[in-house]
PDB file of C-alpha atoms in Angstrom:
ATOM      1  CA  UNK T   1     111.324 103.936 125.457  1.00 61.00           C
ATOM      2  CA  UNK T   2     109.053 101.673 127.435  1.00 70.00           C
ATOM      3  CA  UNK T   3     108.003  98.423 126.030  1.00 84.00           C
ATOM      4  CA  UNK T   4     104.525  96.990 125.609  1.00 88.00           C
ATOM      5  CA  UNK T   5     104.149  93.396 124.703  1.00 91.00           C
ATOM      6  CA  UNK T   6     100.890  92.378 122.861  1.00 93.00           C
ATOM      7  CA  UNK T   7     100.181  88.784 122.064  1.00 94.00           C
ATOM      8  CA  UNK T   8      99.290  87.234 119.690  1.00 94.00           C
ATOM      9  CA  UNK T   9     100.415  89.067 116.792  1.00 91.00           C
ATOM     10  CA  UNK T  10      98.224  87.229 114.335  1.00 93.00           C
ATOM     11  CA  UNK T  11      95.075  85.050 114.904  1.00 96.00           C
ATOM     12  CA  UNK T  12      92.821  83.271 112.792  1.00 96.00           C
ATOM     13  CA  UNK T  13      89.679  81.799 114.436  1.00 96.00           C
ATOM     14  CA  UNK T  14      86.241  80.387 113.400  1.00 96.00           C
ATOM     15  CA  UNK T  15      82.981  82.491 113.700  1.00 97.00           C
ATOM     16  CA  UNK T  16      81.291  81.869 117.005  1.00 96.00           C
ATOM     17  CA  UNK T  17      84.313  81.318 119.149  1.00 97.00           C
ATOM     18  CA  UNK T  18      86.085  83.761 121.347  1.00 97.00           C
ATOM     19  CA  UNK T  19      89.816  85.125 121.249  1.00 97.00           C
ATOM     20  CA  UNK T  20      91.696  86.330 123.836  1.00 97.00           C
ATOM     21  CA  UNK T  21      94.368  88.925 123.342  1.00 97.00           C
ATOM     22  CA  UNK T  22      96.775  90.024 126.144  1.00 96.00           C
ATOM     23  CA  UNK T  23      98.790  93.519 126.455  1.00 94.00           C
ATOM     24  CA  UNK T  24     101.568  93.718 128.764  1.00 93.00           C
ATOM     25  CA  UNK T  25     103.886  96.511 130.021  1.00 88.00           C
ATOM     26  CA  UNK T  26     107.208  95.070 130.393  1.00 87.00           C
ATOM     27  CA  UNK T  27     109.279  97.583 132.265  1.00 80.00           C
ATOM     28  CA  UNK T  28     106.604 100.064 133.617  1.00 78.00           C
ATOM     29  CA  UNK T  29     103.702  99.945 135.601  1.00 81.00           C
ATOM     30  CA  UNK T  30     100.574 101.058 133.630  1.00 81.00           C
ATOM     31  CA  UNK T  31      97.381 102.330 135.629  1.00 79.00           C
ATOM     32  CA  UNK T  32      95.734 102.821 132.447  1.00 84.00           C
ATOM     33  CA  UNK T  33      95.537 100.886 129.204  1.00 89.00           C
ATOM     34  CA  UNK T  34      93.812 101.641 126.123  1.00 90.00           C
ATOM     35  CA  UNK T  35      92.534  99.452 123.211  1.00 94.00           C
ATOM     36  CA  UNK T  36      92.247 100.633 119.892  1.00 92.00           C
ATOM     37  CA  UNK T  37      90.691  98.956 116.471  1.00 92.00           C
ATOM     38  CA  UNK T  38      92.178 100.084 113.448  1.00 85.00           C
ATOM     39  CA  UNK T  39      90.418  99.576 110.003  1.00 79.00           C
ATOM     40  CA  UNK T  40      92.701  99.456 106.703  1.00 74.00           C
ATOM     41  CA  UNK T  41      94.305 102.917 105.837  1.00 68.00           C
ATOM     42  CA  UNK T  42      92.156 104.421 109.057  1.00 72.00           C
ATOM     43  CA  UNK T  43      93.423 105.749 111.926  1.00 74.00           C
ATOM     44  CA  UNK T  44      93.109 104.414 115.481  1.00 82.00           C
ATOM     45  CA  UNK T  45      89.608 104.005 116.878  1.00 86.00           C
ATOM     46  CA  UNK T  46      89.345 104.166 120.543  1.00 87.00           C
ATOM     47  CA  UNK T  47      87.122 101.022 121.848  1.00 93.00           C
ATOM     48  CA  UNK T  48      87.764 101.442 125.690  1.00 92.00           C
ATOM     49  CA  UNK T  49      90.206 102.673 128.433  1.00 88.00           C
ATOM     50  CA  UNK T  50      90.740 100.445 131.015  1.00 88.00           C
ATOM     51  CA  UNK T  51      91.777 101.336 134.468  1.00 83.00           C
ATOM     52  CA  UNK T  52      93.749  98.825 137.029  1.00 80.00           C
ATOM     53  CA  UNK T  53      91.218  97.160 139.288  1.00 80.00           C
ATOM     54  CA  UNK T  54      88.009  98.746 137.982  1.00 82.00           C
ATOM     55  CA  UNK T  55      85.658  98.175 134.985  1.00 86.00           C
ATOM     56  CA  UNK T  56      86.397  99.342 131.555  1.00 90.00           C
ATOM     57  CA  UNK T  57      85.168 102.552 130.018  1.00 90.00           C
ATOM     58  CA  UNK T  58      83.713 101.735 126.443  1.00 94.00           C
ATOM     59  CA  UNK T  59      83.237 104.372 123.878  1.00 90.00           C
ATOM     60  CA  UNK T  60      79.893 104.810 122.484  1.00 90.00           C
ATOM     61  CA  UNK T  61      78.947 102.185 119.818  1.00 92.00           C
ATOM     62  CA  UNK T  62      81.280  99.644 121.364  1.00 94.00           C
ATOM     63  CA  UNK T  63      79.337  96.457 122.756  1.00 93.00           C
ATOM     64  CA  UNK T  64      80.956  95.634 126.343  1.00 92.00           C
ATOM     65  CA  UNK T  65      79.526  92.314 126.170  1.00 94.00           C
ATOM     66  CA  UNK T  66      81.168  91.342 123.100  1.00 96.00           C
ATOM     67  CA  UNK T  67      84.513  92.981 123.785  1.00 96.00           C
ATOM     68  CA  UNK T  68      85.436  92.111 127.430  1.00 95.00           C
ATOM     69  CA  UNK T  69      88.308  93.937 128.995  1.00 94.00           C
ATOM     70  CA  UNK T  70      90.037  92.963 132.006  1.00 90.00           C
ATOM     71  CA  UNK T  71      92.734  94.917 133.683  1.00 87.00           C
ATOM     72  CA  UNK T  72      94.000  92.743 136.268  1.00 81.00           C
ATOM     73  CA  UNK T  73      97.290  94.104 137.318  1.00 87.00           C
ATOM     74  CA  UNK T  74      99.260  97.040 136.406  1.00 85.00           C
ATOM     75  CA  UNK T  75     101.126  95.170 133.928  1.00 89.00           C
ATOM     76  CA  UNK T  76      98.010  93.099 132.248  1.00 91.00           C
ATOM     77  CA  UNK T  77      95.299  94.229 130.362  1.00 92.00           C
ATOM     78  CA  UNK T  78      93.340  91.392 128.204  1.00 95.00           C
ATOM     79  CA  UNK T  79      90.524  92.039 125.466  1.00 96.00           C
ATOM     80  CA  UNK T  80      88.526  88.763 124.580  1.00 97.00           C
ATOM     81  CA  UNK T  81      86.472  88.962 121.588  1.00 97.00           C
ATOM     82  CA  UNK T  82      83.445  86.719 122.159  1.00 96.00           C
ATOM     83  CA  UNK T  83      81.344  85.224 119.631  1.00 96.00           C
ATOM     84  CA  UNK T  84      83.563  86.320 116.888  1.00 96.00           C
ATOM     85  CA  UNK T  85      81.984  87.283 113.702  1.00 96.00           C
ATOM     86  CA  UNK T  86      83.852  87.880 110.183  1.00 95.00           C
ATOM     87  CA  UNK T  87      82.987  91.824 110.805  1.00 94.00           C
ATOM     88  CA  UNK T  88      85.260  91.568 113.918  1.00 95.00           C
ATOM     89  CA  UNK T  89      88.154  90.776 111.684  1.00 94.00           C
ATOM     90  CA  UNK T  90      90.511  93.893 112.382  1.00 92.00           C
ATOM     91  CA  UNK T  91      93.686  95.094 113.726  1.00 91.00           C
ATOM     92  CA  UNK T  92      93.429  95.542 117.504  1.00 93.00           C
ATOM     93  CA  UNK T  93      96.083  97.662 119.202  1.00 92.00           C
ATOM     94  CA  UNK T  94      96.651  98.323 123.045  1.00 92.00           C
ATOM     95  CA  UNK T  95      98.420 101.259 124.288  1.00 89.00           C
ATOM     96  CA  UNK T  96      99.730 101.868 128.006  1.00 86.00           C
ATOM     97  CA  UNK T  97     100.454 104.854 130.105  1.00 77.00           C
ATOM     98  CA  UNK T  98     102.875 105.236 132.864  1.00 70.00           C
ATOM     99  CA  UNK T  99     101.453 105.195 136.373  1.00 59.00           C
ATOM    100  CA  UNK T 100     100.945 108.682 137.464  1.00 55.00           C
ATOM    101  CA  UNK T 101     102.406 110.031 134.268  1.00 50.00           C
ATOM    102  CA  UNK T 102     100.043 111.881 131.930  1.00 51.00           C
ATOM    103  CA  UNK T 103     101.893 112.111 128.765  1.00 58.00           C
ATOM    104  CA  UNK T 104     103.426 109.587 126.581  1.00 66.00           C
ATOM    105  CA  UNK T 105     101.372 106.308 125.821  1.00 74.00           C
ATOM    106  CA  UNK T 106     103.173 103.524 124.396  1.00 82.00           C
ATOM    107  CA  UNK T 107     101.709 100.906 121.991  1.00 86.00           C
ATOM    108  CA  UNK T 108     102.061  96.983 121.656  1.00 88.00           C
ATOM    109  CA  UNK T 109     102.587  95.344 118.330  1.00 86.00           C
ATOM    110  CA  UNK T 110      98.943  94.970 117.376  1.00 89.00           C
ATOM    111  CA  UNK T 111      97.114  91.702 116.838  1.00 92.00           C
ATOM    112  CA  UNK T 112      95.496  91.100 113.376  1.00 92.00           C
ATOM    113  CA  UNK T 113      92.427  89.048 113.992  1.00 94.00           C
ATOM    114  CA  UNK T 114      90.814  87.203 110.941  1.00 95.00           C
ATOM    115  CA  UNK T 115      87.383  85.636 111.720  1.00 96.00           C
ATOM    116  CA  UNK T 116      86.530  82.970 109.352  1.00 96.00           C
TER     117      UNK T 116
ATOM    118  CA  UNK Q   1      84.178 119.033 113.042  1.00 63.00           C
ATOM    119  CA  UNK Q   2      86.646 116.372 113.851  1.00 74.00           C
ATOM    120  CA  UNK Q   3      88.939 116.997 117.224  1.00 85.00           C
ATOM    121  CA  UNK Q   4      92.130 116.545 114.934  1.00 90.00           C
ATOM    122  CA  UNK Q   5      92.515 117.207 111.396  1.00 92.00           C
ATOM    123  CA  UNK Q   6      95.437 115.410 109.238  1.00 92.00           C
ATOM    124  CA  UNK Q   7      95.802 115.094 105.533  1.00 86.00           C
ATOM    125  CA  UNK Q   8      96.164 111.660 104.617  1.00 81.00           C
ATOM    126  CA  UNK Q   9      98.344 111.928 101.592  1.00 84.00           C
ATOM    127  CA  UNK Q  10      99.805 109.795 100.414  1.00 90.00           C
ATOM    128  CA  UNK Q  11     102.924 111.757 100.338  1.00 94.00           C
ATOM    129  CA  UNK Q  12     105.762 111.076  98.113  1.00 96.00           C
ATOM    130  CA  UNK Q  13     109.374 112.725  98.235  1.00 96.00           C
ATOM    131  CA  UNK Q  14     112.992 111.813  97.146  1.00 97.00           C
ATOM    132  CA  UNK Q  15     115.637 110.719  99.288  1.00 97.00           C
ATOM    133  CA  UNK Q  16     117.239 113.561 101.073  1.00 97.00           C
ATOM    134  CA  UNK Q  17     114.231 115.833 100.817  1.00 97.00           C
ATOM    135  CA  UNK Q  18     112.731 117.653 103.844  1.00 97.00           C
ATOM    136  CA  UNK Q  19     109.414 116.559 104.840  1.00 97.00           C
ATOM    137  CA  UNK Q  20     106.693 118.509 106.706  1.00 96.00           C
ATOM    138  CA  UNK Q  21     103.834 116.586 108.183  1.00 97.00           C
ATOM    139  CA  UNK Q  22     101.149 118.830 109.757  1.00 96.00           C
ATOM    140  CA  UNK Q  23      97.912 118.415 111.983  1.00 96.00           C
ATOM    141  CA  UNK Q  24      95.284 121.092 113.013  1.00 96.00           C
ATOM    142  CA  UNK Q  25      93.042 120.729 115.614  1.00 95.00           C
ATOM    143  CA  UNK Q  26      89.842 122.403 117.536  1.00 93.00           C
ATOM    144  CA  UNK Q  27      90.346 121.507 121.286  1.00 92.00           C
ATOM    145  CA  UNK Q  28      92.443 124.746 123.001  1.00 92.00           C
ATOM    146  CA  UNK Q  29      92.547 122.474 126.117  1.00 90.00           C
ATOM    147  CA  UNK Q  30      94.994 120.027 124.559  1.00 91.00           C
ATOM    148  CA  UNK Q  31      98.428 120.196 126.098  1.00 89.00           C
ATOM    149  CA  UNK Q  32     100.055 117.025 125.193  1.00 88.00           C
ATOM    150  CA  UNK Q  33     101.246 116.379 121.423  1.00 92.00           C
ATOM    151  CA  UNK Q  34     102.707 113.412 120.060  1.00 91.00           C
ATOM    152  CA  UNK Q  35     103.737 112.148 116.657  1.00 93.00           C
ATOM    153  CA  UNK Q  36     103.733 108.296 116.044  1.00 92.00           C
ATOM    154  CA  UNK Q  37     105.272 106.420 113.039  1.00 93.00           C
ATOM    155  CA  UNK Q  38     103.697 103.334 112.114  1.00 88.00           C
ATOM    156  CA  UNK Q  39     105.081 100.664 109.600  1.00 88.00           C
ATOM    157  CA  UNK Q  40     102.498  98.393 107.750  1.00 81.00           C
ATOM    158  CA  UNK Q  41     100.916  95.792 110.182  1.00 76.00           C
ATOM    159  CA  UNK Q  42     102.738  97.289 113.352  1.00 80.00           C
ATOM    160  CA  UNK Q  43     101.644  99.044 116.290  1.00 81.00           C
ATOM    161  CA  UNK Q  44     102.332 102.979 116.229  1.00 86.00           C
ATOM    162  CA  UNK Q  45     105.825 103.842 117.622  1.00 87.00           C
ATOM    163  CA  UNK Q  46     106.264 107.078 119.418  1.00 85.00           C
ATOM    164  CA  UNK Q  47     108.614 109.449 117.782  1.00 90.00           C
ATOM    165  CA  UNK Q  48     108.312 112.735 119.477  1.00 88.00           C
ATOM    166  CA  UNK Q  49     106.085 114.360 122.299  1.00 85.00           C
ATOM    167  CA  UNK Q  50     105.710 117.796 123.120  1.00 87.00           C
ATOM    168  CA  UNK Q  51     104.173 119.656 126.222  1.00 84.00           C
ATOM    169  CA  UNK Q  52     102.389 122.906 125.298  1.00 83.00           C
ATOM    170  CA  UNK Q  53     103.793 125.360 122.659  1.00 82.00           C
ATOM    171  CA  UNK Q  54     107.273 125.108 121.209  1.00 84.00           C
ATOM    172  CA  UNK Q  55     109.900 123.160 119.352  1.00 90.00           C
ATOM    173  CA  UNK Q  56     111.472 119.932 120.077  1.00 92.00           C
ATOM    174  CA  UNK Q  57     114.358 118.206 118.101  1.00 94.00           C
ATOM    175  CA  UNK Q  58     115.699 114.726 117.889  1.00 93.00           C
ATOM    176  CA  UNK Q  59     118.165 113.836 115.602  1.00 95.00           C
ATOM    177  CA  UNK Q  60     116.648 114.678 112.019  1.00 97.00           C
ATOM    178  CA  UNK Q  61     113.291 114.903 113.463  1.00 97.00           C
ATOM    179  CA  UNK Q  62     111.713 118.323 114.452  1.00 96.00           C
ATOM    180  CA  UNK Q  63     107.960 118.627 116.222  1.00 96.00           C
ATOM    181  CA  UNK Q  64     106.333 122.142 116.492  1.00 96.00           C
ATOM    182  CA  UNK Q  65     103.536 123.208 118.225  1.00 95.00           C
ATOM    183  CA  UNK Q  66     101.676 126.391 117.610  1.00 94.00           C
ATOM    184  CA  UNK Q  67      98.733 126.469 120.429  1.00 92.00           C
ATOM    185  CA  UNK Q  68      97.597 130.093 118.856  1.00 93.00           C
ATOM    186  CA  UNK Q  69      96.903 128.688 115.461  1.00 94.00           C
ATOM    187  CA  UNK Q  70      95.980 124.982 116.676  1.00 94.00           C
ATOM    188  CA  UNK Q  71      98.611 123.613 114.345  1.00 95.00           C
ATOM    189  CA  UNK Q  72     101.328 121.102 114.966  1.00 96.00           C
ATOM    190  CA  UNK Q  73     104.121 120.035 112.516  1.00 96.00           C
ATOM    191  CA  UNK Q  74     106.678 117.217 112.323  1.00 97.00           C
ATOM    192  CA  UNK Q  75     109.798 117.896 109.989  1.00 97.00           C
ATOM    193  CA  UNK Q  76     111.931 115.176 108.795  1.00 97.00           C
ATOM    194  CA  UNK Q  77     115.249 116.468 107.483  1.00 97.00           C
ATOM    195  CA  UNK Q  78     117.424 114.276 105.102  1.00 97.00           C
ATOM    196  CA  UNK Q  79     114.774 111.720 104.466  1.00 97.00           C
ATOM    197  CA  UNK Q  80     115.474 107.922 104.002  1.00 97.00           C
ATOM    198  CA  UNK Q  81     113.679 105.201 102.364  1.00 97.00           C
ATOM    199  CA  UNK Q  82     113.422 103.822 106.032  1.00 96.00           C
ATOM    200  CA  UNK Q  83     111.081 106.818 106.936  1.00 97.00           C
ATOM    201  CA  UNK Q  84     108.637 105.484 104.518  1.00 96.00           C
ATOM    202  CA  UNK Q  85     105.773 104.845 106.832  1.00 94.00           C
ATOM    203  CA  UNK Q  86     102.400 106.447 108.059  1.00 92.00           C
ATOM    204  CA  UNK Q  87     102.761 109.176 110.620  1.00 95.00           C
ATOM    205  CA  UNK Q  88     100.014 109.668 113.190  1.00 92.00           C
ATOM    206  CA  UNK Q  89      99.497 112.838 115.257  1.00 94.00           C
ATOM    207  CA  UNK Q  90      97.828 112.665 118.531  1.00 90.00           C
ATOM    208  CA  UNK Q  91      96.605 115.113 121.270  1.00 88.00           C
ATOM    209  CA  UNK Q  92      95.425 115.119 124.721  1.00 84.00           C
ATOM    210  CA  UNK Q  93      94.282 117.311 127.631  1.00 81.00           C
ATOM    211  CA  UNK Q  94      96.087 116.345 130.750  1.00 73.00           C
ATOM    212  CA  UNK Q  95      94.655 113.039 132.216  1.00 64.00           C
ATOM    213  CA  UNK Q  96      92.340 112.342 129.176  1.00 69.00           C
ATOM    214  CA  UNK Q  97      92.144 110.027 126.206  1.00 72.00           C
ATOM    215  CA  UNK Q  98      94.179 110.726 123.198  1.00 78.00           C
ATOM    216  CA  UNK Q  99      92.737 112.008 119.966  1.00 85.00           C
ATOM    217  CA  UNK Q 100      94.589 110.832 116.770  1.00 87.00           C
ATOM    218  CA  UNK Q 101      94.725 112.124 113.373  1.00 89.00           C
ATOM    219  CA  UNK Q 102      93.950 109.878 110.365  1.00 85.00           C
ATOM    220  CA  UNK Q 103      97.635 109.493 109.530  1.00 89.00           C
ATOM    221  CA  UNK Q 104      99.770 110.709 106.776  1.00 92.00           C
ATOM    222  CA  UNK Q 105     101.262 107.917 104.440  1.00 92.00           C
ATOM    223  CA  UNK Q 106     104.752 108.870 103.315  1.00 95.00           C
ATOM    224  CA  UNK Q 107     106.973 107.217 100.999  1.00 95.00           C
ATOM    225  CA  UNK Q 108     110.881 108.296 100.385  1.00 97.00           C
ATOM    226  CA  UNK Q 109     111.933 107.407  97.048  1.00 97.00           C
ATOM    227  CA  UNK Q 110     115.606 105.994  96.838  1.00 95.00           C
TER     228      UNK Q 110
END
């Protein structure tokens, strides 16, 4: 299957700082990338949908000024958690869809964020 | 009512058993149906995807979609301890976002 690389896999940061998470599609072009948050023993919660070259569409209840998403190219999307708080600690996962394809999505390995 | 319902389990079976995992959904416009496997602290890995109704088989895994009942299943034959993971169903309308089940935690006991 296609490869989506997410980096870093784990990060610990201090309250008030910002953290950037990268999501790259390594062997295909992705017009659309999705960012999810997952709490322990719960399913994936969609945070935002990001289309290359345009502003991300955020789900209700997700603060767009806190979770900045940039999809600058067909192979790279970034999520920046700004002014992080301990309650932002979570597992963040990106996924990407093939350009022109509306079927499968492939997921990154996930990033475990801990805010201390 | 949630878009997708999935029994969270946990489900525990002996090695070699046949495992049946299921999801129900409410949106009749869903056309794409997927099963993902997620190991602890890892991102979901696509196992199977099916378009519309019918069956699809890949090795020990069989995915079934019954659109008339709004019910999908994943069967695992000859289950192995390495199959122990959380299994997530997901579905979408063409071009739209995915809706995920809560995931079923499976443990295969040697």
